[in-house]
Coordinates of C-alpha atoms in Angstrom, one line a residue:
Chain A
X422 CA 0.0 0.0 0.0
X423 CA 1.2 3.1 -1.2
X424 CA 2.2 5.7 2.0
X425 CA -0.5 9.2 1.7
X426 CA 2.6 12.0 2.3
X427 CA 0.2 15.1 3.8
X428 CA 3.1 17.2 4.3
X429 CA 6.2 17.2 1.8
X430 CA 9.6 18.9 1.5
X431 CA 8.8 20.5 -2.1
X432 CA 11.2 23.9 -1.7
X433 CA 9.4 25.2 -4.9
X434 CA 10.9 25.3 -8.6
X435 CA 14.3 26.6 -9.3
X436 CA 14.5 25.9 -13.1
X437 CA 12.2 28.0 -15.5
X438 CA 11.3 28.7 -18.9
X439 CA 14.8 30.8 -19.0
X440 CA 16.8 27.5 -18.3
X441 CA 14.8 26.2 -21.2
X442 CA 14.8 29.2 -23.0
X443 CA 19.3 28.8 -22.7
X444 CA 18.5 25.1 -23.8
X445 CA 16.9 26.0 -26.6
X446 CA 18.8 28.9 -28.1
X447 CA 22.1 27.4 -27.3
X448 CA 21.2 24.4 -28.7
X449 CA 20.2 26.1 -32.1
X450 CA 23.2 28.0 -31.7
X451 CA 25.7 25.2 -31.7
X452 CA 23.4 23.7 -34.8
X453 CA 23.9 26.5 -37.0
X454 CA 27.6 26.4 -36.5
X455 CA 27.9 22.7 -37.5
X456 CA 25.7 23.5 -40.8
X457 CA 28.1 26.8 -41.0
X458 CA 30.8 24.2 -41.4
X459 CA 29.1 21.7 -43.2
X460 CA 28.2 23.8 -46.1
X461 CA 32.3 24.9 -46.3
X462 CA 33.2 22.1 -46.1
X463 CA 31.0 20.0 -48.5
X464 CA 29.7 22.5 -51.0
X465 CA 33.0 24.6 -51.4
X466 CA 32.7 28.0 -53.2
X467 CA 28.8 27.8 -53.1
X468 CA 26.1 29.3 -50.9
X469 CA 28.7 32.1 -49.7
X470 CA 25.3 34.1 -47.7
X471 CA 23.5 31.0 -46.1
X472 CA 26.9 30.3 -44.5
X473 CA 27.4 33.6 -43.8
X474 CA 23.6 33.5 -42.2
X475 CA 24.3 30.3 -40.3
X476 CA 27.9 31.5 -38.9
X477 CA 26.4 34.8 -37.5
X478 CA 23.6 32.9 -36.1
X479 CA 26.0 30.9 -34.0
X480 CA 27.2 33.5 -32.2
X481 CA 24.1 35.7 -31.4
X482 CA 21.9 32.4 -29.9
X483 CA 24.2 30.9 -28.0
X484 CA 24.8 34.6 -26.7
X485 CA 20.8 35.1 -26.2
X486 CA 20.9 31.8 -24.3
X487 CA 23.1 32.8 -22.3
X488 CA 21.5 36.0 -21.6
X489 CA 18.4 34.3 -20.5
X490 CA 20.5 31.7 -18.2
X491 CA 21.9 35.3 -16.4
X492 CA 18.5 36.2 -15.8
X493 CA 17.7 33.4 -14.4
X494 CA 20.9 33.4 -11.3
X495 CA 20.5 35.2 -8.4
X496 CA 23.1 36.7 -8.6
X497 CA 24.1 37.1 -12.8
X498 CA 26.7 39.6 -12.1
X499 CA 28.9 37.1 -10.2
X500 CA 28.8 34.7 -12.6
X501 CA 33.0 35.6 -13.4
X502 CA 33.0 32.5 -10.0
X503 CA 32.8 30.0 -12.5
X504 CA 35.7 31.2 -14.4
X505 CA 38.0 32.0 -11.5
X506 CA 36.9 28.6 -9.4
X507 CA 37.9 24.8 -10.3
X508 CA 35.0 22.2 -10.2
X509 CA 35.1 20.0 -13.5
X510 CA 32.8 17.8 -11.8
X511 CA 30.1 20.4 -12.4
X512 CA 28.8 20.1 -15.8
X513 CA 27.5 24.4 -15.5
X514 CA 31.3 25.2 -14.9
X515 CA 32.3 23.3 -17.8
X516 CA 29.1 25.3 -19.9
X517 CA 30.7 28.5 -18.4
X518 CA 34.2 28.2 -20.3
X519 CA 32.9 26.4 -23.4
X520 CA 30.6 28.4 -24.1
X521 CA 31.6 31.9 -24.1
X522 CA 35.0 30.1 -25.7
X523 CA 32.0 29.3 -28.6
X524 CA 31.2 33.0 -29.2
X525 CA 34.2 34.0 -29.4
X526 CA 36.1 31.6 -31.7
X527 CA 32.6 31.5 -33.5
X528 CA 32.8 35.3 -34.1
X529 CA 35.9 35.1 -35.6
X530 CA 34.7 32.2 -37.8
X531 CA 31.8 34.2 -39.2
X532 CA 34.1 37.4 -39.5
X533 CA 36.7 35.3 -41.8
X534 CA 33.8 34.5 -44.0
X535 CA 32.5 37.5 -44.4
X536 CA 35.8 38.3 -46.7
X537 CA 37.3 35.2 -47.8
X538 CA 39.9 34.2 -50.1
X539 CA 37.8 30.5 -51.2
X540 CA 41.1 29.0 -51.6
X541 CA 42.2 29.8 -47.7
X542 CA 43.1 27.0 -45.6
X543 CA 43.0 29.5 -42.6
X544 CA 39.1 29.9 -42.3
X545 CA 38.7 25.8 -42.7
X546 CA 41.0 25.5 -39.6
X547 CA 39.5 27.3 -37.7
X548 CA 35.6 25.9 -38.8
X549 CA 37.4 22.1 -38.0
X550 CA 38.1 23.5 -34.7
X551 CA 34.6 24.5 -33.9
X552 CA 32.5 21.4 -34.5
X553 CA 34.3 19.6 -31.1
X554 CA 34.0 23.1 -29.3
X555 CA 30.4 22.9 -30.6
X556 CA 29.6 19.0 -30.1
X557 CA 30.8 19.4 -26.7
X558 CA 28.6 22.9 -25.7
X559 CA 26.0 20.7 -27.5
X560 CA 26.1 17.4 -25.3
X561 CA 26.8 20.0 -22.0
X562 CA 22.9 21.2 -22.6
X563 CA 22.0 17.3 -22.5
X564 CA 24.4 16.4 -19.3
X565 CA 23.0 19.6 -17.4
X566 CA 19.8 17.5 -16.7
X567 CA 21.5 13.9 -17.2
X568 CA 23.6 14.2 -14.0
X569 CA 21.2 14.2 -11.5
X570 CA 20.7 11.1 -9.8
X571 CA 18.3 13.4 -7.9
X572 CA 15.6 13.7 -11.5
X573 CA 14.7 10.2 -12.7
X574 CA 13.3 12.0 -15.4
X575 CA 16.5 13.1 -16.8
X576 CA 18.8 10.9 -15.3
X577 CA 18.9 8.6 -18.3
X578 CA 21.5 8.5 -21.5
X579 CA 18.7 9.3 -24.2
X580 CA 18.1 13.0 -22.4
X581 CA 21.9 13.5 -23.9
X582 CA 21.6 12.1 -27.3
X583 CA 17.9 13.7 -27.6
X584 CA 20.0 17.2 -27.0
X585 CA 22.1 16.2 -29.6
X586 CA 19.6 15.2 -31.9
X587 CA 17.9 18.6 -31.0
X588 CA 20.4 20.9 -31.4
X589 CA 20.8 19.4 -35.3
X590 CA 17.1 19.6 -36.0
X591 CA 16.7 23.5 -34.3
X592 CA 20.0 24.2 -36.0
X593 CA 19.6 23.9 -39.3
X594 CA 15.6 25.0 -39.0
X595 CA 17.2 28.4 -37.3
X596 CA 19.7 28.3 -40.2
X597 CA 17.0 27.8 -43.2
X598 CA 14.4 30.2 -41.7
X599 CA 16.6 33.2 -41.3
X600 CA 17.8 32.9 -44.0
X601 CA 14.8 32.3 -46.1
X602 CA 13.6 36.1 -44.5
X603 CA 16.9 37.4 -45.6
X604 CA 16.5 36.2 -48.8
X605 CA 12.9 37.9 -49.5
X606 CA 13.9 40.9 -47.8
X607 CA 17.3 40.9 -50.7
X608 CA 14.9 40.5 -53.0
X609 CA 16.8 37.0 -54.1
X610 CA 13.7 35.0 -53.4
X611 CA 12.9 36.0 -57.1
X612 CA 15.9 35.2 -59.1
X613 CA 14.2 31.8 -59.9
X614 CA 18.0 30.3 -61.4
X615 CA 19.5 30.7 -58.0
X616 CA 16.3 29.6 -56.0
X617 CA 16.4 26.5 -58.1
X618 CA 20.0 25.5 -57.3
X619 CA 19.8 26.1 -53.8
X620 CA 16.6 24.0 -52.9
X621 CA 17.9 21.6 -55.1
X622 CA 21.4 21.4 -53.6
X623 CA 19.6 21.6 -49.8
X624 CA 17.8 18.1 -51.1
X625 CA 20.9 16.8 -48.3
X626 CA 20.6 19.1 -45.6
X627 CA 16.9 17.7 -45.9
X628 CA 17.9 14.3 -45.8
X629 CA 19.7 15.3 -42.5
X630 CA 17.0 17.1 -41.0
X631 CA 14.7 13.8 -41.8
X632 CA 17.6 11.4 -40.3
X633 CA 17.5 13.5 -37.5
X634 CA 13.8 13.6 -36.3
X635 CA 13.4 9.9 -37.3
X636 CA 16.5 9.7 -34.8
X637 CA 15.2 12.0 -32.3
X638 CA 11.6 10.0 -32.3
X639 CA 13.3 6.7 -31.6
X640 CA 15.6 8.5 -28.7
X641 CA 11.9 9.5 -27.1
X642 CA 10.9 6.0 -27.5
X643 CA 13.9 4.5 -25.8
X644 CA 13.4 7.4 -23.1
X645 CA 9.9 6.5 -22.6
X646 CA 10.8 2.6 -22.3
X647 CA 13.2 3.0 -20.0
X648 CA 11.1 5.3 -17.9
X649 CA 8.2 3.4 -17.9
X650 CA 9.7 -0.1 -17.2
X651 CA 12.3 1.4 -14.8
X652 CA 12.4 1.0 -11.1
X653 CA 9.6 2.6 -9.0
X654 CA 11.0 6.2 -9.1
X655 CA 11.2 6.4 -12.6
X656 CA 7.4 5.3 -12.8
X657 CA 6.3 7.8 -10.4
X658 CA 8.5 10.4 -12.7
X659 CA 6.9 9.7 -15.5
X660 CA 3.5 9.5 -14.4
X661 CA 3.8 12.9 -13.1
X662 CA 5.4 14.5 -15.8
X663 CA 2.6 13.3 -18.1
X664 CA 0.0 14.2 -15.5
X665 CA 1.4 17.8 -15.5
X666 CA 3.2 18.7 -18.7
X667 CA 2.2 15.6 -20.5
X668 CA 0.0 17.6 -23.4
X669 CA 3.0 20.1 -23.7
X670 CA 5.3 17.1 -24.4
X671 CA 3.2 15.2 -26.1
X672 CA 1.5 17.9 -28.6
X673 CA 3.6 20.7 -28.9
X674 CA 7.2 19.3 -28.6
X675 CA 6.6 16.0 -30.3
X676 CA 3.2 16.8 -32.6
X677 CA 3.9 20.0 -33.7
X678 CA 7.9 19.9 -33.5
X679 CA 8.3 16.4 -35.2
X680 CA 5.8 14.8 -36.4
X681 CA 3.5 17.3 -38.8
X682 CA 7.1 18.8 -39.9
X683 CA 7.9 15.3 -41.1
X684 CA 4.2 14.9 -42.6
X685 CA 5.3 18.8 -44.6
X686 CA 8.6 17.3 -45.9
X687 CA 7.0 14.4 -47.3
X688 CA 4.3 16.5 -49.0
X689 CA 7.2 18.9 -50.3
X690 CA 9.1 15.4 -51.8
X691 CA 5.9 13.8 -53.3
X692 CA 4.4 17.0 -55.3
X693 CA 8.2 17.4 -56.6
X694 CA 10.2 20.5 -56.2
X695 CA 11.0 21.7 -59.7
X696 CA 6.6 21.8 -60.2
X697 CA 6.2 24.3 -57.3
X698 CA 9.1 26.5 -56.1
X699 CA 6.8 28.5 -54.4
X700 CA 5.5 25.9 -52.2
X701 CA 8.8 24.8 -51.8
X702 CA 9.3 28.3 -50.0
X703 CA 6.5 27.8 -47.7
X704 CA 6.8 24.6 -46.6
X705 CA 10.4 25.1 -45.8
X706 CA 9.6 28.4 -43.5
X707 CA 6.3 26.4 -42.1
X708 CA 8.6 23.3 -41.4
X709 CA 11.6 25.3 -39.8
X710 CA 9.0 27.1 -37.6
X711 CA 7.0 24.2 -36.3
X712 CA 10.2 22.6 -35.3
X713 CA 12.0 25.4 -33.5
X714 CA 8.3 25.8 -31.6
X715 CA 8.0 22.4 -30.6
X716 CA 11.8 22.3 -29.6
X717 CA 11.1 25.3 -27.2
X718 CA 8.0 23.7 -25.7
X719 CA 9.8 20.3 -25.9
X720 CA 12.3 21.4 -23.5
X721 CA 10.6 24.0 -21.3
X722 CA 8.4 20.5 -20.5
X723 CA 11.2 18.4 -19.8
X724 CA 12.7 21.0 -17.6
X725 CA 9.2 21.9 -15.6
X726 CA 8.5 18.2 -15.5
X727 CA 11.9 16.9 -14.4
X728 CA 11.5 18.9 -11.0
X729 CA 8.1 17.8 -10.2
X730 CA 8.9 16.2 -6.7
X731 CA 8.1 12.8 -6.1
X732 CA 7.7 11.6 -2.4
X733 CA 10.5 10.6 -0.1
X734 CA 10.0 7.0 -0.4
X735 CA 9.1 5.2 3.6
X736 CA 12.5 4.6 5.2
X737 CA 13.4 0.5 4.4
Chain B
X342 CA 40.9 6.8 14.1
X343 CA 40.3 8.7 11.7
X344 CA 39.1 12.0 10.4
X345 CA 36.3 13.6 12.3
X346 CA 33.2 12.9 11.0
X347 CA 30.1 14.0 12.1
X348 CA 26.6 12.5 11.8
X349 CA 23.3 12.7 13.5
X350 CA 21.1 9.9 14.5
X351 CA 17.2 10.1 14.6
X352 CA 15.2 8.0 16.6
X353 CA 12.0 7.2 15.6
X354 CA 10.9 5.5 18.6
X355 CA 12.2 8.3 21.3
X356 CA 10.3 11.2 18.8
X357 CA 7.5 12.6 19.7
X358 CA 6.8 14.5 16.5
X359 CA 6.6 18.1 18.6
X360 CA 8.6 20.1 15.9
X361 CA 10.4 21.3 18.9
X362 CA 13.8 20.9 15.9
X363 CA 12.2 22.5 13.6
X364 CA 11.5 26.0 15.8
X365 CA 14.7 25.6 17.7
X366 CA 16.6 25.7 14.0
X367 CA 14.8 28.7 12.6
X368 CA 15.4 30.9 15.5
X369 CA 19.3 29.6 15.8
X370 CA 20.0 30.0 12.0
X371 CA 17.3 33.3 11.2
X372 CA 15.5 31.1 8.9
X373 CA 13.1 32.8 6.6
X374 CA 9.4 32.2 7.4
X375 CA 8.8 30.1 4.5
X376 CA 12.2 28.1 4.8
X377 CA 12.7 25.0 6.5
X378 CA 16.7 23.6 7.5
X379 CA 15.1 21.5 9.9
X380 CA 11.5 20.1 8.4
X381 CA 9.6 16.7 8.6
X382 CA 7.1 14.4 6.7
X383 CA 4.1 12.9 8.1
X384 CA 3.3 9.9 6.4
X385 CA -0.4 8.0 6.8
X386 CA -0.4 4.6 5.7
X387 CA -2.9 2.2 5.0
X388 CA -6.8 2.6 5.4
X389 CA -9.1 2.5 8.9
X390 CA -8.7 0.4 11.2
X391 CA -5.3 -1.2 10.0
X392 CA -3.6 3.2 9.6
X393 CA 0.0 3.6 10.3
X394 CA 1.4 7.0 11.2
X395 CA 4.8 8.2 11.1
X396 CA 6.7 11.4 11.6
X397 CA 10.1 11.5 9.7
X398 CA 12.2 14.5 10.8
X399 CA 14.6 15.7 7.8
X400 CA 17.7 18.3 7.0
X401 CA 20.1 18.5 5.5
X402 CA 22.0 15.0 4.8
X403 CA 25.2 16.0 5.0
X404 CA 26.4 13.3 2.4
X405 CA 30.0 12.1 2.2
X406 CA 29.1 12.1 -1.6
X407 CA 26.9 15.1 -2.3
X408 CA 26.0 15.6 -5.5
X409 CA 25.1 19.6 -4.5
X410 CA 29.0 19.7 -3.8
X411 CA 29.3 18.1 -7.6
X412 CA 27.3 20.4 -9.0
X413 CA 27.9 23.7 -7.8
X414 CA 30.0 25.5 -10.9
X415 CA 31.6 27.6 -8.1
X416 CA 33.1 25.5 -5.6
X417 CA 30.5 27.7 -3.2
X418 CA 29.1 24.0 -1.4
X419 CA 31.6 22.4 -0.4
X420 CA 32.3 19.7 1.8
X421 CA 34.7 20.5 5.3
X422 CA 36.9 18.1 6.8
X423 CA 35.0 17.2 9.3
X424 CA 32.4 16.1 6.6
X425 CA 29.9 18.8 7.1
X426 CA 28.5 20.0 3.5
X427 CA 29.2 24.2 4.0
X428 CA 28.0 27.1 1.6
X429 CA 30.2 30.2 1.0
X430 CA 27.3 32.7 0.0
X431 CA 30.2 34.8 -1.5
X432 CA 31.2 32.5 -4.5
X433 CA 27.5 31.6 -4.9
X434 CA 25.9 32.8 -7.9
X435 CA 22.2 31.7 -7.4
X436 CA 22.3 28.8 -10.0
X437 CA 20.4 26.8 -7.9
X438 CA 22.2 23.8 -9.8
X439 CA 22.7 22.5 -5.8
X440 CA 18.9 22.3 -5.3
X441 CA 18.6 20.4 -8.6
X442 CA 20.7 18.5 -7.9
X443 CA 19.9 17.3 -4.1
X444 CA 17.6 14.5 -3.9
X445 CA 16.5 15.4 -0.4
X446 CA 14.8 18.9 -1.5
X447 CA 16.5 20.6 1.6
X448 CA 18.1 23.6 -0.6
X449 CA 16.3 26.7 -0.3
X450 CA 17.1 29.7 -2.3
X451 CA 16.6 33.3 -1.8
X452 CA 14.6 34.4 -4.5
X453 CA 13.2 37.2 -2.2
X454 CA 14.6 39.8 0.3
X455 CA 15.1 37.6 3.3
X456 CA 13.2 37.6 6.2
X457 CA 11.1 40.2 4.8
X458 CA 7.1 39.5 5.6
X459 CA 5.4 41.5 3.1
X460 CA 1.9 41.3 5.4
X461 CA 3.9 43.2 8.2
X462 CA 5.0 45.8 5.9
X463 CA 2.3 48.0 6.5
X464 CA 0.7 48.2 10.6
X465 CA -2.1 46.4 10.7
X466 CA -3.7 49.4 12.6
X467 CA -2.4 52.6 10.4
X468 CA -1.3 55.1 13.7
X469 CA -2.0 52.7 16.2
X470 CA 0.3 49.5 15.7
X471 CA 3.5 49.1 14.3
X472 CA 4.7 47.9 10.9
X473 CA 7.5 45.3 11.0
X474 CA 10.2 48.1 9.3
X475 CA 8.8 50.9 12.2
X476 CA 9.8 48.0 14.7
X477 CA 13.2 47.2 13.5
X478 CA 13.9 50.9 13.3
X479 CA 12.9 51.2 16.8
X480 CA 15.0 48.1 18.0
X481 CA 17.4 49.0 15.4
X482 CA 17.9 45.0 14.4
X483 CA 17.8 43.8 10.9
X484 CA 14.8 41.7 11.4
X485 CA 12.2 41.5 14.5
X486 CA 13.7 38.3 15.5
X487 CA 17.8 37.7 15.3
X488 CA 20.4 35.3 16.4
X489 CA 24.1 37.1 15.9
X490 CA 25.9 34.4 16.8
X491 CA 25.3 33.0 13.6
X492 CA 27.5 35.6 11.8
X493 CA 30.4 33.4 13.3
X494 CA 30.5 31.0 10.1
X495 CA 27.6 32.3 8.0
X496 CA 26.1 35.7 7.1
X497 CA 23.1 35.8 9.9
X498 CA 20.7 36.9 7.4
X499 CA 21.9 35.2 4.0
X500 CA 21.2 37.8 0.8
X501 CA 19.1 37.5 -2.2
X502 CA 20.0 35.5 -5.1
X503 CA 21.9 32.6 -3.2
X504 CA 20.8 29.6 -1.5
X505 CA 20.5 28.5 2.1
X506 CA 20.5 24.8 4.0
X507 CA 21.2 23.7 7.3
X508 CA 25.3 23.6 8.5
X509 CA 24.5 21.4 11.2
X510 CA 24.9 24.2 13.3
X511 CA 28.7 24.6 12.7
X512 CA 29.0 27.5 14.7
X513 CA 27.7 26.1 17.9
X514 CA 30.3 22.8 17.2
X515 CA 32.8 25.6 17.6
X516 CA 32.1 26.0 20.8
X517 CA 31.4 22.8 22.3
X518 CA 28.0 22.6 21.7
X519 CA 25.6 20.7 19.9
X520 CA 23.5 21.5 17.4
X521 CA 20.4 23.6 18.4
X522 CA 18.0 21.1 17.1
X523 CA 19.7 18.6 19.0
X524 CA 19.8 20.3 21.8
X525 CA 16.2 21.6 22.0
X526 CA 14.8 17.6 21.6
X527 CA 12.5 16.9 24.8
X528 CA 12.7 13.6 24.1
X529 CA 16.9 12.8 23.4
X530 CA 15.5 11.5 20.2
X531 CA 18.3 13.5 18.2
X532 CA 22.1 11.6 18.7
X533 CA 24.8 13.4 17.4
X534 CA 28.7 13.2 17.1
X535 CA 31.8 11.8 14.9
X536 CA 30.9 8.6 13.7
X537 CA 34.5 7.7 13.0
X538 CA 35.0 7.8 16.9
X539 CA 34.5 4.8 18.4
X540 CA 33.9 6.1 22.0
X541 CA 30.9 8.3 20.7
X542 CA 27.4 8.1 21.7
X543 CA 26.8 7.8 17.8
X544 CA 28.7 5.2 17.2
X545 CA 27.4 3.1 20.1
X546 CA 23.9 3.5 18.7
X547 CA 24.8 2.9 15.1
X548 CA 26.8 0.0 16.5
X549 CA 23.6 -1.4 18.6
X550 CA 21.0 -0.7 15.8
X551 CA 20.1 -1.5 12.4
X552 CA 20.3 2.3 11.1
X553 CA 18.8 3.3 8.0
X554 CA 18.8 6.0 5.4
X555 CA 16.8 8.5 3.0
X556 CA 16.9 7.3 -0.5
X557 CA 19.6 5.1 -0.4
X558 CA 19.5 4.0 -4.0
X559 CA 21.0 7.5 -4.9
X560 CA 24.6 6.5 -3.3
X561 CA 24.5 9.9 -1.8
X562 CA 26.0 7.9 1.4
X563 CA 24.0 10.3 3.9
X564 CA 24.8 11.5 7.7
X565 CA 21.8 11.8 8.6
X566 CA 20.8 8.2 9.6
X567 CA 17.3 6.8 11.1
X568 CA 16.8 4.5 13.7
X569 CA 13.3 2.6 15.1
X570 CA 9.8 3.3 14.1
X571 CA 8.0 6.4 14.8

């Protein structure tokens, strides 16, 4: 017989929508710098501005994240503790120097593309050096949560790899809608010869961004299994979280962030892009948007729901 | 023998479930109104006839591996060498990545100005009674109720933006004495002292009784251990 707690040590919340909001935007930051690279790397000489776009993104969200993470301290304007003390057992001390170590090098990055030589070495160094720096500000978001013995809810490994798998899918949505808006607002959205080569070119960044939800879909499944057939704790976790956030989760992170995106990208493949550039256009900005709104809600739920306090089980 | 370590031993059977701890600790440490170092759960099981009541006092664990220690970015909780887990509100930078992390919820964080009761602002009796601020003005203390011997270790009033949890009353251990929760117990049901001595109370009672702990399945290897039934 389960024990009727009538009085419980609940202190309140102390994670909210800004730690998610730092999630989210650093997340998309660290995306955007991989597809930055990516695009160098792989389609040398081409697609000059949509790099340019994605290596400027980098920067400013992973900035904006940590802007909201500041407003969320008690005390944001001794944050410089973290970089004068020692504790590498703390994942949020390790986010402290990576991070701003991010903005910095990816400044510099997006500077060196804004006036290349396309020959230069020098710029492609530097890009090689960012996607570790990136993967590892990237997998810090998922270890934040994943450390705490304390939050069955997060204390498993598919909270890391679905803040991997996040960061991609955010990323390059950030990367395409921007840029899509900088595009109409350049006017280019018109010069139907360029249009043409880009969308067809982006068939593989596609391709990744389908891998990727597919992915991130089968990491919720294995989350969800190994919640719900886990030890008592991790039932009582889950069965609060969907009790409490469970439509958030369910409809706005996974619905409208995964799923009805995927359904879009199928409809773009089957009515064939060369017939309708147009809807090409607006199933690309409806896609990126659905998934960066279902990665917000998908993580401000995961963070809400993870602190939901479960009672002090009866001494053994 | 080795290092000190201290460690406090709750019996069940001896408590009486008075909260006597629970005042004794907020008037020692100036604990916030809506804080609770020293706190308790009152469990009911089972249905009527066949109901089961128990009191378990809480606090701070105080465990040898704290994952609050682990997770603090700024080295602001920390553990002492006599195995007491200690805050430095200096370094602390409200991150609350402690209160995340402890599986006990027995972190609180200032997200208010302390001690500050926002119904006493204002006297209840405009020109006739006092508001809490006309009070301390009068008394000239920071609060209406203050201990300044806790300054010793500790801020006596800990500051916005940073967190708070019992220190097992290190200042008092300074002097010789014990703990205040211990101390006020009417019924001896709080044991406390370094379990690594052999000759102390604590250790004869661990040694005598089958002792058991909050979430053990955590590894956090808590101080705080539990003996009897309430």
């Amino acid at each position: 017989m389960n024990p009727e707690i009538i009085y419980n040590t609940y202190p309140g919340l102390a994670w909210d929508w800004r730690v998610a909001m730092d999630l989210f935007l650093g997340g998309a930051g660290v995306g955007s710098i991989l597809f930055a690279v990516f695009v160098d790397e792989f389609f040398q000489g081409k697609y000059r501005r949509i790099r340019q776009t994605a290596a400027w993104m980098s920067p400013i969200l992973v900035t904006l994240g940590l802007v909201f993470l500041l407003l969320k301290l008690g005390r944001p304007f001794h944050a410089f503790n973290t970089l004068i003390n020692f504790n590498p057992h703390s994942p949020l001390w390790w986010g402290g120097i990576f991070q701003p170590l991010l903005v910095i090098l990816g400044v510099m990055y997006a500077r060196k593309l804004n006036n290349i030589d396309e020959d230069s070495t020098n710029h492609r160094t530097l890009g090689r050096i960012l996607v570790p720096l990136s993967i590892i500000v990237g997998t810090y978001h998922g270890l934040l949560l994943a450390i705490n013995v304390s939050r069955p809810l997060w204390n498993t490994g598919p909270t890391v790899v679905a803040a991997i798998l996040g960061f991609i899918t955010t990323g390059i949505a950030a990367v395409m809608l921007v840029h899509l808006i900088r595009m109409k607002l350049a006017g280019r959205l018109d010069d139907g010869d360029h249009f043409a080569k880009f969308i067809d070119d982006m068939k593989v960044v596609r391709n990744i961004l389908v891998g990727a939800i597919l992915l991130q879909l089968f990491t919720f499944f294995l989350w969800w299994l190994s919640l719900r057939f886990g030890v008592l704790t991790d039932r009582q976790a889950l069965a609060l979280a969907n009790e409490h956030y469970g439509p958030m989760f369910w409809f706005l992170g996974i619905g409208m962030g995964l799923i009805l995106p995927l359904l879009l990208g199928g409809i773009a493949i089957l009515k064939g892009e060369e017939k309708d550039r147009r809807l090409q256009v607006v199933i690309i900005m409806v896609t990126s948007f659905l998934i960066l709104f279902g990665g917000f809600f998908f993580r401000l739920a995961v963070v809400l729901a993870g602190q939901l306090s479960l009672p002090l089980n009866p001494l053994l | 023998m080795g290092k000190v370590q201290y460690c406090m031993v709750i019996d069940l059977e001896a408590c009486v479930g008075c909260s006597a701890c629970d005042i004794a600790c907020k008037v020692e440490n100036n604990v916030p109104a809506s804080f609770a170092w020293s706190n308790h759960i009152i469990e009911t099981v089972g249905k009527f006839p066949d109901v089961k009541y128990r009191y378990i006092p809480t606090l701070c664990n105080h465990c040898s591996n704290a994952p609050c220690v682990a997770a603090c970015p700024t080295t602001a909780m920390h553990k002492l060498d006599n195995g007491i887990t200690m805050h430095d509100p200096s370094k602390c930078i409200g991150c609350a990545a402690c209160r995340i992390a402890c599986p006990y919820d027995v972190i609180y964080f200032n997200d208010k100005e302390p001690l500050v009761r926002e119904e006493f602002l204002e006297p209840l009796i405009p020109e006739c009674t006092s508001s809490q601020p006309g009070i301390q003005k009068k008394l000239g203390v920071p609060v209406g109720y203050y201990n300044p011997e806790r300054e010793a270790t500790l801020p006596g009033i800990r500051p916005r933006g940073v967190v708070e949890k019992c220190t097992f009353c290190d200042h008092r251990l300074a002097k010789g004495l014990p703990p205040a929760c211990v101390e006020a117990c009417p019924a001896n049901a709080r044991i406390f002292g370094d379990r690594n001595d052999p000759n102390s109370e604590v250790s004869k009672v661990l040694a005598k009784n089958h002792a058991r702990v909050l979430k053990p399945e955590k590894g956090t290897e808590p101080n705080v251990l539990y003996i009897g039934e309430f």
